[in-house]
GROMACS .gro file of C-alpha atoms in nm:
model
  478
    1UNK     CA    1  11.416   7.576  11.783
    2UNK     CA    2  11.623   7.893  11.751
    3UNK     CA    3  11.930   7.970  11.958
    4UNK     CA    4  11.919   8.255  12.205
    5UNK     CA    5  12.139   8.459  11.971
    6UNK     CA    6  11.892   8.425  11.681
    7UNK     CA    7  11.606   8.534  11.903
    8UNK     CA    8  11.791   8.846  12.016
    9UNK     CA    9  11.948   8.955  11.684
   10UNK     CA   10  11.838   8.993  11.321
   11UNK     CA   11  12.116   9.015  11.064
   12UNK     CA   12  12.033   9.212  10.748
   13UNK     CA   13  11.993   9.028  10.418
   14UNK     CA   14  12.298   9.041  10.189
   15UNK     CA   15  12.310   9.042   9.809
   16UNK     CA   16  12.358   8.725   9.602
   17UNK     CA   17  12.619   8.671   9.331
   18UNK     CA   18  12.464   8.710   8.984
   19UNK     CA   19  12.768   8.748   8.757
   20UNK     CA   20  13.139   8.674   8.726
   21UNK     CA   21  13.362   8.895   8.942
   22UNK     CA   22  13.726   8.929   9.043
   23UNK     CA   23  13.878   8.976   9.388
   24UNK     CA   24  14.210   8.951   9.567
   25UNK     CA   25  14.065   8.690   9.803
   26UNK     CA   26  13.753   8.472   9.790
   27UNK     CA   27  13.647   8.354  10.135
   28UNK     CA   28  13.409   8.058  10.120
   29UNK     CA   29  13.188   8.045  10.428
   30UNK     CA   30  13.000   8.322  10.607
   31UNK     CA   31  13.052   8.203  10.963
   32UNK     CA   32  13.264   8.390  11.213
   33UNK     CA   33  13.596   8.249  11.086
   34UNK     CA   34  13.527   8.358  10.729
   35UNK     CA   35  13.388   8.698  10.825
   36UNK     CA   36  13.679   8.777  11.057
   37UNK     CA   37  13.931   8.674  10.792
   38UNK     CA   38  13.765   8.907  10.540
   39UNK     CA   39  13.750   9.183  10.802
   40UNK     CA   40  14.122   9.155  10.880
   41UNK     CA   41  14.206   9.160  10.508
   42UNK     CA   42  13.983   9.461  10.439
   43UNK     CA   43  14.164   9.652  10.712
   44UNK     CA   44  14.488   9.586  10.523
   45UNK     CA   45  14.347   9.714  10.196
   46UNK     CA   46  14.286   9.369  10.046
   47UNK     CA   47  13.975   9.320   9.831
   48UNK     CA   48  13.812   9.014   9.993
   49UNK     CA   49  13.465   8.880   9.915
   50UNK     CA   50  13.271   8.632  10.129
   51UNK     CA   51  13.059   8.364   9.961
   52UNK     CA   52  12.792   8.203  10.180
   53UNK     CA   53  12.566   7.919  10.064
   54UNK     CA   54  12.273   8.034  10.278
   55UNK     CA   55  12.276   8.324  10.526
   56UNK     CA   56  12.556   8.480  10.724
   57UNK     CA   57  12.621   8.296  11.052
   58UNK     CA   58  12.352   8.037  10.974
   59UNK     CA   59  12.570   7.741  11.079
   60UNK     CA   60  12.768   7.682  11.395
   61UNK     CA   61  12.822   8.053  11.467
   62UNK     CA   62  12.458   8.100  11.564
   63UNK     CA   63  12.457   7.778  11.768
   64UNK     CA   64  12.759   7.844  11.988
   65UNK     CA   65  12.759   7.911  12.362
   66UNK     CA   66  12.985   8.205  12.270
   67UNK     CA   67  13.273   8.171  12.514
   68UNK     CA   68  13.589   8.357  12.413
   69UNK     CA   69  13.857   8.170  12.602
   70UNK     CA   70  14.195   8.000  12.582
   71UNK     CA   71  14.068   7.735  12.822
   72UNK     CA   72  13.980   7.453  12.584
   73UNK     CA   73  13.925   7.163  12.819
   74UNK     CA   74  14.228   6.957  12.922
   75UNK     CA   75  14.423   7.072  12.617
   76UNK     CA   76  14.764   7.192  12.739
   77UNK     CA   77  14.871   6.874  12.917
   78UNK     CA   78  14.769   6.681  12.605
   79UNK     CA   79  14.969   6.901  12.365
   80UNK     CA   80  15.277   6.897  12.589
   81UNK     CA   81  15.267   6.518  12.623
   82UNK     CA   82  15.178   6.430  12.265
   83UNK     CA   83  15.327   6.713  12.059
   84UNK     CA   84  15.567   6.948  12.240
   85UNK     CA   85  15.588   7.222  12.500
   86UNK     CA   86  15.678   7.469  12.225
   87UNK     CA   87  15.355   7.394  12.038
   88UNK     CA   88  15.150   7.415  12.358
   89UNK     CA   89  15.295   7.760  12.427
   90UNK     CA   90  15.214   7.872  12.072
   91UNK     CA   91  14.859   7.741  12.107
   92UNK     CA   92  14.810   7.924  12.437
   93UNK     CA   93  14.949   8.257  12.317
   94UNK     CA   94  14.751   8.247  11.992
   95UNK     CA   95  14.426   8.206  12.184
   96UNK     CA   96  14.515   8.462  12.449
   97UNK     CA   97  14.590   8.710  12.169
   98UNK     CA   98  14.253   8.626  12.012
   99UNK     CA   99  14.075   8.751  12.325
  100UNK     CA  100  14.265   9.081  12.301
  101UNK     CA  101  14.179   9.111  11.931
  102UNK     CA  102  13.807   9.084  12.002
  103UNK     CA  103  13.832   9.354  12.263
  104UNK     CA  104  14.022   9.584  12.026
  105UNK     CA  105  13.773   9.537  11.740
  106UNK     CA  106  13.476   9.591  11.970
  107UNK     CA  107  13.625   9.910  12.117
  108UNK     CA  108  13.744  10.042  11.779
  109UNK     CA  109  13.400   9.999  11.620
  110UNK     CA  110  13.197  10.073  11.934
  111UNK     CA  111  13.010   9.741  11.894
  112UNK     CA  112  12.735   9.672  12.147
  113UNK     CA  113  12.759   9.293  12.163
  114UNK     CA  114  12.741   9.247  12.540
  115UNK     CA  115  13.110   9.164  12.563
  116UNK     CA  116  13.194   9.082  12.923
  117UNK     CA  117  13.520   8.975  13.081
  118UNK     CA  118  13.456   8.661  13.284
  119UNK     CA  119  13.653   8.388  13.457
  120UNK     CA  120  13.645   8.050  13.282
  121UNK     CA  121  13.639   7.733  13.492
  122UNK     CA  122  13.703   7.365  13.434
  123UNK     CA  123  13.539   7.173  13.717
  124UNK     CA  124  13.571   6.814  13.839
  125UNK     CA  125  13.294   6.615  14.005
  126UNK     CA  126  13.458   6.271  14.009
  127UNK     CA  127  13.837   6.304  13.983
  128UNK     CA  128  14.032   6.625  14.046
  129UNK     CA  129  14.375   6.485  13.950
  130UNK     CA  130  14.347   6.591  13.581
  131UNK     CA  131  14.281   6.950  13.692
  132UNK     CA  132  14.600   6.960  13.896
  133UNK     CA  133  14.800   6.829  13.600
  134UNK     CA  134  14.634   7.080  13.367
  135UNK     CA  135  14.720   7.362  13.608
  136UNK     CA  136  15.089   7.275  13.588
  137UNK     CA  137  15.066   7.252  13.208
  138UNK     CA  138  14.892   7.591  13.187
  139UNK     CA  139  15.162   7.750  13.399
  140UNK     CA  140  15.431   7.602  13.173
  141UNK     CA  141  15.252   7.768  12.882
  142UNK     CA  142  15.246   8.104  13.057
  143UNK     CA  143  14.873   8.109  13.130
  144UNK     CA  144  14.748   8.256  13.456
  145UNK     CA  145  14.537   7.994  13.635
  146UNK     CA  146  14.458   7.869  13.983
  147UNK     CA  147  14.256   7.599  14.162
  148UNK     CA  148  13.950   7.686  14.367
  149UNK     CA  149  13.643   7.523  14.518
  150UNK     CA  150  13.459   7.855  14.528
  151UNK     CA  151  13.230   7.858  14.224
  152UNK     CA  152  12.887   7.985  14.129
  153UNK     CA  153  12.768   7.637  14.040
  154UNK     CA  154  12.453   7.494  14.203
  155UNK     CA  155  12.645   7.193  14.338
  156UNK     CA  156  12.971   7.121  14.515
  157UNK     CA  157  13.276   7.032  14.310
  158UNK     CA  158  13.590   6.846  14.405
  159UNK     CA  159  13.790   7.127  14.251
  160UNK     CA  160  13.783   7.382  13.971
  161UNK     CA  161  14.059   7.528  13.755
  162UNK     CA  162  14.003   7.900  13.698
  163UNK     CA  163  14.142   8.101  13.407
  164UNK     CA  164  14.085   8.472  13.483
  165UNK     CA  165  14.027   8.747  13.227
  166UNK     CA  166  13.846   8.544  12.964
  167UNK     CA  167  13.527   8.671  12.794
  168UNK     CA  168  13.179   8.606  12.660
  169UNK     CA  169  12.957   8.794  12.414
  170UNK     CA  170  12.666   8.779  12.171
  171UNK     CA  171  12.828   8.660  11.845
  172UNK     CA  172  12.549   8.780  11.614
  173UNK     CA  173  12.555   9.130  11.760
  174UNK     CA  174  12.931   9.129  11.710
  175UNK     CA  175  12.884   9.030  11.345
  176UNK     CA  176  12.622   9.302  11.309
  177UNK     CA  177  12.895   9.546  11.407
  178UNK     CA  178  13.153   9.437  11.146
  179UNK     CA  179  12.917   9.344  10.862
  180UNK     CA  180  12.901   9.696  10.707
  181UNK     CA  181  13.276   9.671  10.644
  182UNK     CA  182  13.244   9.352  10.440
  183UNK     CA  183  13.155   9.247  10.085
  184UNK     CA  184  12.929   8.944  10.141
  185UNK     CA  185  12.726   8.734   9.895
  186UNK     CA  186  12.453   8.519  10.051
  187UNK     CA  187  12.259   8.233   9.888
  188UNK     CA  188  12.572   8.176   9.678
  189UNK     CA  189  12.670   7.813   9.714
  190UNK     CA  190  13.017   7.722   9.590
  191UNK     CA  191  13.011   7.398   9.392
  192UNK     CA  192  13.376   7.366   9.290
  193UNK     CA  193  13.720   7.524   9.290
  194UNK     CA  194  13.938   7.519   8.976
  195UNK     CA  195  14.282   7.671   9.036
  196UNK     CA  196  14.206   8.044   9.092
  197UNK     CA  197  13.837   8.015   9.009
  198UNK     CA  198  13.555   7.965   9.259
  199UNK     CA  199  13.250   7.822   9.085
  200UNK     CA  200  12.891   7.892   9.191
  201UNK     CA  201  12.562   7.831   9.011
  202UNK     CA  202  12.512   8.198   8.925
  203UNK     CA  203  12.862   8.329   8.876
  204UNK     CA  204  13.233   8.271   8.912
  205UNK     CA  205  13.488   8.449   9.132
  206UNK     CA  206  13.845   8.471   9.010
  207UNK     CA  207  14.081   8.532   9.302
  208UNK     CA  208  14.451   8.523   9.382
  209UNK     CA  209  14.378   8.352   9.713
  210UNK     CA  210  14.094   8.123   9.819
  211UNK     CA  211  14.002   8.059  10.183
  212UNK     CA  212  13.787   7.756  10.269
  213UNK     CA  213  13.612   7.844  10.595
  214UNK     CA  214  13.307   7.619  10.552
  215UNK     CA  215  13.319   7.450  10.894
  216UNK     CA  216  13.404   7.116  10.730
  217UNK     CA  217  13.611   7.136  10.407
  218UNK     CA  218  13.399   7.029  10.111
  219UNK     CA  219  13.688   6.950   9.875
  220UNK     CA  220  13.787   6.590   9.950
  221UNK     CA  221  14.114   6.577   9.759
  222UNK     CA  222  14.378   6.693   9.800
  223UNK     CA  223  14.381   6.754  10.173
  224UNK     CA  224  14.187   6.441  10.277
  225UNK     CA  225  14.028   6.617  10.573
  226UNK     CA  226  13.753   6.355  10.580
  227UNK     CA  227  14.021   6.108  10.698
  228UNK     CA  228  14.154   6.346  10.963
  229UNK     CA  229  13.840   6.465  11.143
  230UNK     CA  230  13.506   6.357  11.279
  231UNK     CA  231  13.213   6.566  11.401
  232UNK     CA  232  13.043   6.579  11.738
  233UNK     CA  233  12.710   6.729  11.840
  234UNK     CA  234  12.626   6.910  12.162
  235UNK     CA  235  12.304   7.060  12.297
  236UNK     CA  236  12.199   7.368  12.493
  237UNK     CA  237  11.895   7.517  12.660
  238UNK     CA  238  11.835   7.874  12.779
  239UNK     CA  239  11.665   7.899  13.117
  240UNK     CA  240  11.457   8.176  13.264
  241UNK     CA  241  11.452   8.217  13.643
  242UNK     CA  242  11.785   8.046  13.700
  243UNK     CA  243  12.082   8.172  13.900
  244UNK     CA  244  12.374   8.385  13.783
  245UNK     CA  245  12.675   8.151  13.798
  246UNK     CA  246  12.920   8.444  13.765
  247UNK     CA  247  13.153   8.285  13.513
  248UNK     CA  248  13.182   8.029  13.235
  249UNK     CA  249  13.201   7.663  13.335
  250UNK     CA  250  13.251   7.324  13.174
  251UNK     CA  251  13.291   6.988  13.346
  252UNK     CA  252  13.568   6.737  13.274
  253UNK     CA  253  13.384   6.434  13.410
  254UNK     CA  254  13.037   6.314  13.509
  255UNK     CA  255  12.772   6.490  13.299
  256UNK     CA  256  13.030   6.748  13.182
  257UNK     CA  257  12.768   7.023  13.183
  258UNK     CA  258  12.842   7.373  13.055
  259UNK     CA  259  12.713   7.690  13.225
  260UNK     CA  260  12.715   8.061  13.140
  261UNK     CA  261  12.471   8.348  13.170
  262UNK     CA  262  12.338   8.582  12.904
  263UNK     CA  263  12.123   8.877  13.010
  264UNK     CA  264  11.863   8.724  13.243
  265UNK     CA  265  11.909   8.371  13.114
  266UNK     CA  266  12.129   8.078  13.205
  267UNK     CA  267  12.265   7.876  12.915
  268UNK     CA  268  12.301   7.511  13.017
  269UNK     CA  269  12.485   7.286  12.773
  270UNK     CA  270  12.588   6.923  12.743
  271UNK     CA  271  12.470   6.591  12.602
  272UNK     CA  272  12.758   6.555  12.357
  273UNK     CA  273  12.796   6.260  12.119
  274UNK     CA  274  12.957   6.173  11.789
  275UNK     CA  275  12.744   6.273  11.490
  276UNK     CA  276  12.526   5.984  11.379
  277UNK     CA  277  12.533   5.813  11.719
  278UNK     CA  278  12.220   5.938  11.892
  279UNK     CA  279  11.956   5.688  11.784
  280UNK     CA  280  11.807   5.676  12.135
  281UNK     CA  281  11.782   6.054  12.163
  282UNK     CA  282  11.704   6.223  12.492
  283UNK     CA  283  11.981   6.486  12.500
  284UNK     CA  284  11.743   6.777  12.555
  285UNK     CA  285  11.560   6.574  12.818
  286UNK     CA  286  11.891   6.520  12.998
  287UNK     CA  287  11.950   6.895  13.016
  288UNK     CA  288  11.593   6.968  13.121
  289UNK     CA  289  11.615   6.711  13.401
  290UNK     CA  290  11.937   6.872  13.523
  291UNK     CA  291  11.765   7.209  13.514
  292UNK     CA  292  11.477   7.079  13.726
  293UNK     CA  293  11.724   6.929  13.972
  294UNK     CA  294  11.930   7.244  14.023
  295UNK     CA  295  11.686   7.520  13.929
  296UNK     CA  296  11.336   7.387  14.009
  297UNK     CA  297  11.170   7.724  13.943
  298UNK     CA  298  11.335   7.771  13.604
  299UNK     CA  299  11.165   7.756  13.266
  300UNK     CA  300  11.312   7.660  12.927
  301UNK     CA  301  11.295   7.959  12.693
  302UNK     CA  302  11.458   7.792  12.390
  303UNK     CA  303  11.682   7.501  12.293
  304UNK     CA  304  11.934   7.438  12.017
  305UNK     CA  305  12.231   7.226  11.916
  306UNK     CA  306  12.571   7.265  11.752
  307UNK     CA  307  12.815   7.046  11.563
  308UNK     CA  308  13.193   7.067  11.580
  309UNK     CA  309  13.485   6.922  11.384
  310UNK     CA  310  13.733   6.724  11.594
  311UNK     CA  311  14.088   6.679  11.463
  312UNK     CA  312  14.315   6.381  11.524
  313UNK     CA  313  14.540   6.562  11.773
  314UNK     CA  314  14.283   6.813  11.909
  315UNK     CA  315  14.457   7.108  11.737
  316UNK     CA  316  14.271   7.295  11.458
  317UNK     CA  317  14.389   7.290  11.097
  318UNK     CA  318  14.466   7.649  10.994
  319UNK     CA  319  14.687   7.727  10.696
  320UNK     CA  320  14.756   7.593  10.348
  321UNK     CA  321  14.486   7.350  10.230
  322UNK     CA  322  14.748   7.116  10.084
  323UNK     CA  323  15.091   7.120   9.921
  324UNK     CA  324  14.920   7.087   9.582
  325UNK     CA  325  14.707   7.401   9.627
  326UNK     CA  326  14.945   7.688   9.709
  327UNK     CA  327  14.678   7.960   9.672
  328UNK     CA  328  14.410   7.781   9.880
  329UNK     CA  329  14.391   7.810  10.260
  330UNK     CA  330  14.171   7.642  10.519
  331UNK     CA  331  14.037   7.688  10.871
  332UNK     CA  332  13.865   7.391  11.034
  333UNK     CA  333  13.865   7.153  11.331
  334UNK     CA  334  13.775   7.402  11.602
  335UNK     CA  335  13.680   7.132  11.858
  336UNK     CA  336  13.392   7.324  12.021
  337UNK     CA  337  13.598   7.641  12.074
  338UNK     CA  338  13.506   7.822  11.756
  339UNK     CA  339  13.481   8.175  11.892
  340UNK     CA  340  13.845   8.205  11.995
  341UNK     CA  341  13.973   7.984  11.715
  342UNK     CA  342  13.789   8.188  11.450
  343UNK     CA  343  13.999   8.487  11.553
  344UNK     CA  344  14.315   8.276  11.558
  345UNK     CA  345  14.230   8.164  11.204
  346UNK     CA  346  14.169   8.518  11.084
  347UNK     CA  347  14.502   8.632  11.228
  348UNK     CA  348  14.702   8.347  11.073
  349UNK     CA  349  14.533   8.346  10.731
  350UNK     CA  350  14.540   8.723  10.685
  351UNK     CA  351  14.911   8.720  10.771
  352UNK     CA  352  14.977   8.442  10.519
  353UNK     CA  353  14.793   8.627  10.242
  354UNK     CA  354  14.976   8.955  10.311
  355UNK     CA  355  15.310   8.774  10.351
  356UNK     CA  356  15.349   8.874  10.714
  357UNK     CA  357  15.516   8.633  10.956
  358UNK     CA  358  15.282   8.479  11.213
  359UNK     CA  359  15.464   8.330  11.509
  360UNK     CA  360  15.175   8.096  11.594
  361UNK     CA  361  15.112   7.945  11.250
  362UNK     CA  362  15.337   7.641  11.286
  363UNK     CA  363  15.136   7.462  11.555
  364UNK     CA  364  14.813   7.490  11.351
  365UNK     CA  365  14.961   7.398  11.011
  366UNK     CA  366  14.746   7.138  10.826
  367UNK     CA  367  15.070   6.990  10.691
  368UNK     CA  368  15.154   6.842  11.030
  369UNK     CA  369  15.110   6.480  11.120
  370UNK     CA  370  15.219   6.383  11.468
  371UNK     CA  371  15.201   6.004  11.488
  372UNK     CA  372  15.205   5.991  11.868
  373UNK     CA  373  14.913   6.231  11.902
  374UNK     CA  374  14.718   6.108  11.601
  375UNK     CA  375  14.771   5.733  11.549
  376UNK     CA  376  14.486   5.607  11.769
  377UNK     CA  377  14.246   5.873  11.641
  378UNK     CA  378  14.332   5.797  11.279
  379UNK     CA  379  14.256   5.429  11.340
  380UNK     CA  380  13.927   5.522  11.508
  381UNK     CA  381  13.827   5.742  11.212
  382UNK     CA  382  13.899   5.457  10.972
  383UNK     CA  383  13.694   5.212  11.178
  384UNK     CA  384  13.396   5.450  11.193
  385UNK     CA  385  13.406   5.513  10.818
  386UNK     CA  386  13.443   5.142  10.740
  387UNK     CA  387  13.162   5.058  10.980
  388UNK     CA  388  12.932   5.315  10.823
  389UNK     CA  389  13.002   5.200  10.470
  390UNK     CA  390  12.972   4.832  10.558
  391UNK     CA  391  12.634   4.883  10.723
  392UNK     CA  392  12.499   5.039  10.406
  393UNK     CA  393  12.586   4.722  10.216
  394UNK     CA  394  12.524   4.434  10.454
  395UNK     CA  395  12.284   4.537  10.732
  396UNK     CA  396  11.917   4.481  10.648
  397UNK     CA  397  11.686   4.598  10.929
  398UNK     CA  398  11.385   4.376  10.997
  399UNK     CA  399  11.169   4.674  11.097
  400UNK     CA  400  10.892   4.774  10.861
  401UNK     CA  401  10.764   5.126  10.811
  402UNK     CA  402  10.434   5.045  10.977
  403UNK     CA  403  10.612   4.972  11.304
  404UNK     CA  404  10.738   5.326  11.338
  405UNK     CA  405  10.527   5.543  11.571
  406UNK     CA  406  10.429   5.894  11.468
  407UNK     CA  407  10.700   6.162  11.504
  408UNK     CA  408  10.974   5.898  11.474
  409UNK     CA  409  11.220   5.792  11.206
  410UNK     CA  410  11.457   5.510  11.123
  411UNK     CA  411  11.610   5.291  10.855
  412UNK     CA  412  11.355   5.028  10.756
  413UNK     CA  413  11.276   4.769  10.492
  414UNK     CA  414  10.996   4.923  10.290
  415UNK     CA  415  10.843   4.780   9.971
  416UNK     CA  416  11.140   4.550   9.935
  417UNK     CA  417  11.402   4.826   9.961
  418UNK     CA  418  11.609   4.964  10.246
  419UNK     CA  419  11.499   5.324  10.302
  420UNK     CA  420  11.502   5.598  10.560
  421UNK     CA  421  11.153   5.672  10.686
  422UNK     CA  422  11.015   5.951  10.901
  423UNK     CA  423  10.653   5.966  11.017
  424UNK     CA  424  10.527   6.307  11.117
  425UNK     CA  425  10.276   6.370  11.395
  426UNK     CA  426   9.990   6.300  11.156
  427UNK     CA  427  10.135   5.973  11.027
  428UNK     CA  428  10.251   6.113  10.693
  429UNK     CA  429  10.556   5.923  10.568
  430UNK     CA  430  10.869   6.088  10.426
  431UNK     CA  431  11.109   5.852  10.251
  432UNK     CA  432  11.476   5.911  10.169
  433UNK     CA  433  11.762   5.696  10.043
  434UNK     CA  434  11.966   5.654  10.364
  435UNK     CA  435  12.310   5.681  10.205
  436UNK     CA  436  12.504   6.000  10.264
  437UNK     CA  437  12.558   6.196   9.941
  438UNK     CA  438  12.917   6.259  10.049
  439UNK     CA  439  13.077   5.912  10.049
  440UNK     CA  440  12.783   5.675  10.083
  441UNK     CA  441  12.779   5.594  10.455
  442UNK     CA  442  12.452   5.470  10.604
  443UNK     CA  443  12.272   5.752  10.780
  444UNK     CA  444  12.135   5.735  11.133
  445UNK     CA  445  11.817   5.902  11.260
  446UNK     CA  446  11.866   6.171  11.528
  447UNK     CA  447  11.535   6.198  11.715
  448UNK     CA  448  11.639   6.509  11.910
  449UNK     CA  449  11.682   6.712  11.590
  450UNK     CA  450  11.459   6.512  11.353
  451UNK     CA  451  11.753   6.481  11.117
  452UNK     CA  452  11.947   6.215  10.926
  453UNK     CA  453  12.310   6.223  11.047
  454UNK     CA  454  12.620   6.060  10.898
  455UNK     CA  455  12.837   5.871  11.150
  456UNK     CA  456  13.138   5.877  10.915
  457UNK     CA  457  13.197   6.247  10.851
  458UNK     CA  458  12.906   6.431  11.012
  459UNK     CA  459  12.692   6.546  10.718
  460UNK     CA  460  12.330   6.607  10.818
  461UNK     CA  461  11.998   6.618  10.632
  462UNK     CA  462  11.646   6.709  10.739
  463UNK     CA  463  11.365   6.453  10.739
  464UNK     CA  464  11.289   6.534  10.375
  465UNK     CA  465  11.651   6.472  10.271
  466UNK     CA  466  11.752   6.837  10.233
  467UNK     CA  467  12.116   6.911  10.320
  468UNK     CA  468  12.178   7.078  10.658
  469UNK     CA  469  12.551   7.034  10.728
  470UNK     CA  470  12.853   6.958  10.510
  471UNK     CA  471  13.087   6.799  10.397
  472UNK     CA  472  12.806   6.664  10.174
  473UNK     CA  473  12.720   6.904   9.891
  474UNK     CA  474  12.391   6.758   9.766
  475UNK     CA  475  12.048   6.672   9.903
  476UNK     CA  476  11.970   6.301   9.942
  477UNK     CA  477  11.703   6.291   9.676
  478UNK     CA  478  11.859   6.553   9.450
   0.00000   0.00000   0.00000
């Protein structure tokens, strides 16, 4: 189903690339990070074009819960302990500045995107000790915060950590406001990058700078981002006839539910898992059961899901793609906080391109590798990739296609071959080769989304094998 933002906003169709062109900067990816980067560059007189494989904001931007906040879970204690206090302060200030930047752009362009300043809360249902530690870390980083048990939640909490003066908005209405300023090409899928040339099927862009803002970088080497990130999915429902919680909330334990209001609706989120690890399904049912428990008179208006890149040390990668590609930049690894981090990315990348010093760039540099913060995660990523590849070679399911009920899918042994099978509600069978077109990992069926998901790097395909999410670049049967 569509997100609440899609239902409320229609973005106009943009032109497609049909010939070779030149530009100062080619931005690959028409999500919020790419659009904001192009916007910032345009304001500085830089000719930037945006190349989008499908439609503007068709990926994670339209599936966000749209919280603009520097409160990114229990992040500051983690950065102080595993990286440094200096980096934690940079991280905090960069995100606090991002909130101000949104406000300035919205006021300057008179954008009606339902921008509202709200308090953001982390709440604890099982153990409040992490909140107290995070409070001290936030204070060390110069962030205003305080503990309270007074919340708008429909249940009692042990404690909540409040960050005042954060914000929420409608991201598609915001994009609608800046889109007239931009030079965007839709339905223009980039297939390769060769030095200063961006290759598409219908034309080539020659540019001095190239920005890869495609959610997950699609160029494997150099950079090796597929070894430094994994992807996680999360789910949301919009409820009618539910209470106004007067703020933005996310739990740190228990069900770790997320709450925020939009117009007359309550957005309830949760049910997170690593991509490719939801074979049992039931994430939407979990949210609906919580809704019945706390808001028995409510009604589900729509439901949707998102997918986010998670870095080894929980800090996004923003900056030079690799040492070997001096003219290519990247923004990725937003860890479920893409609204604020998109603005951080735009600020850093536009400064790099215009040779302006950015005092926050160091902490986000993709060149970093902090062993203390990253060693365990790097090992976990390797184990997941090895596990996924090994399954595709050695694991032979004993299920047969006939055993699958209607409206279900799975990897089965069918006519002597291992295949991915989905049966629709009428019993029609759709067969795919269940190896990811990225690096060959065995795909897993996601019953909540009726999609084939890769547990190694997070690529996703629909039940017919058509590509949904990168880093894969090709359909399964193409």
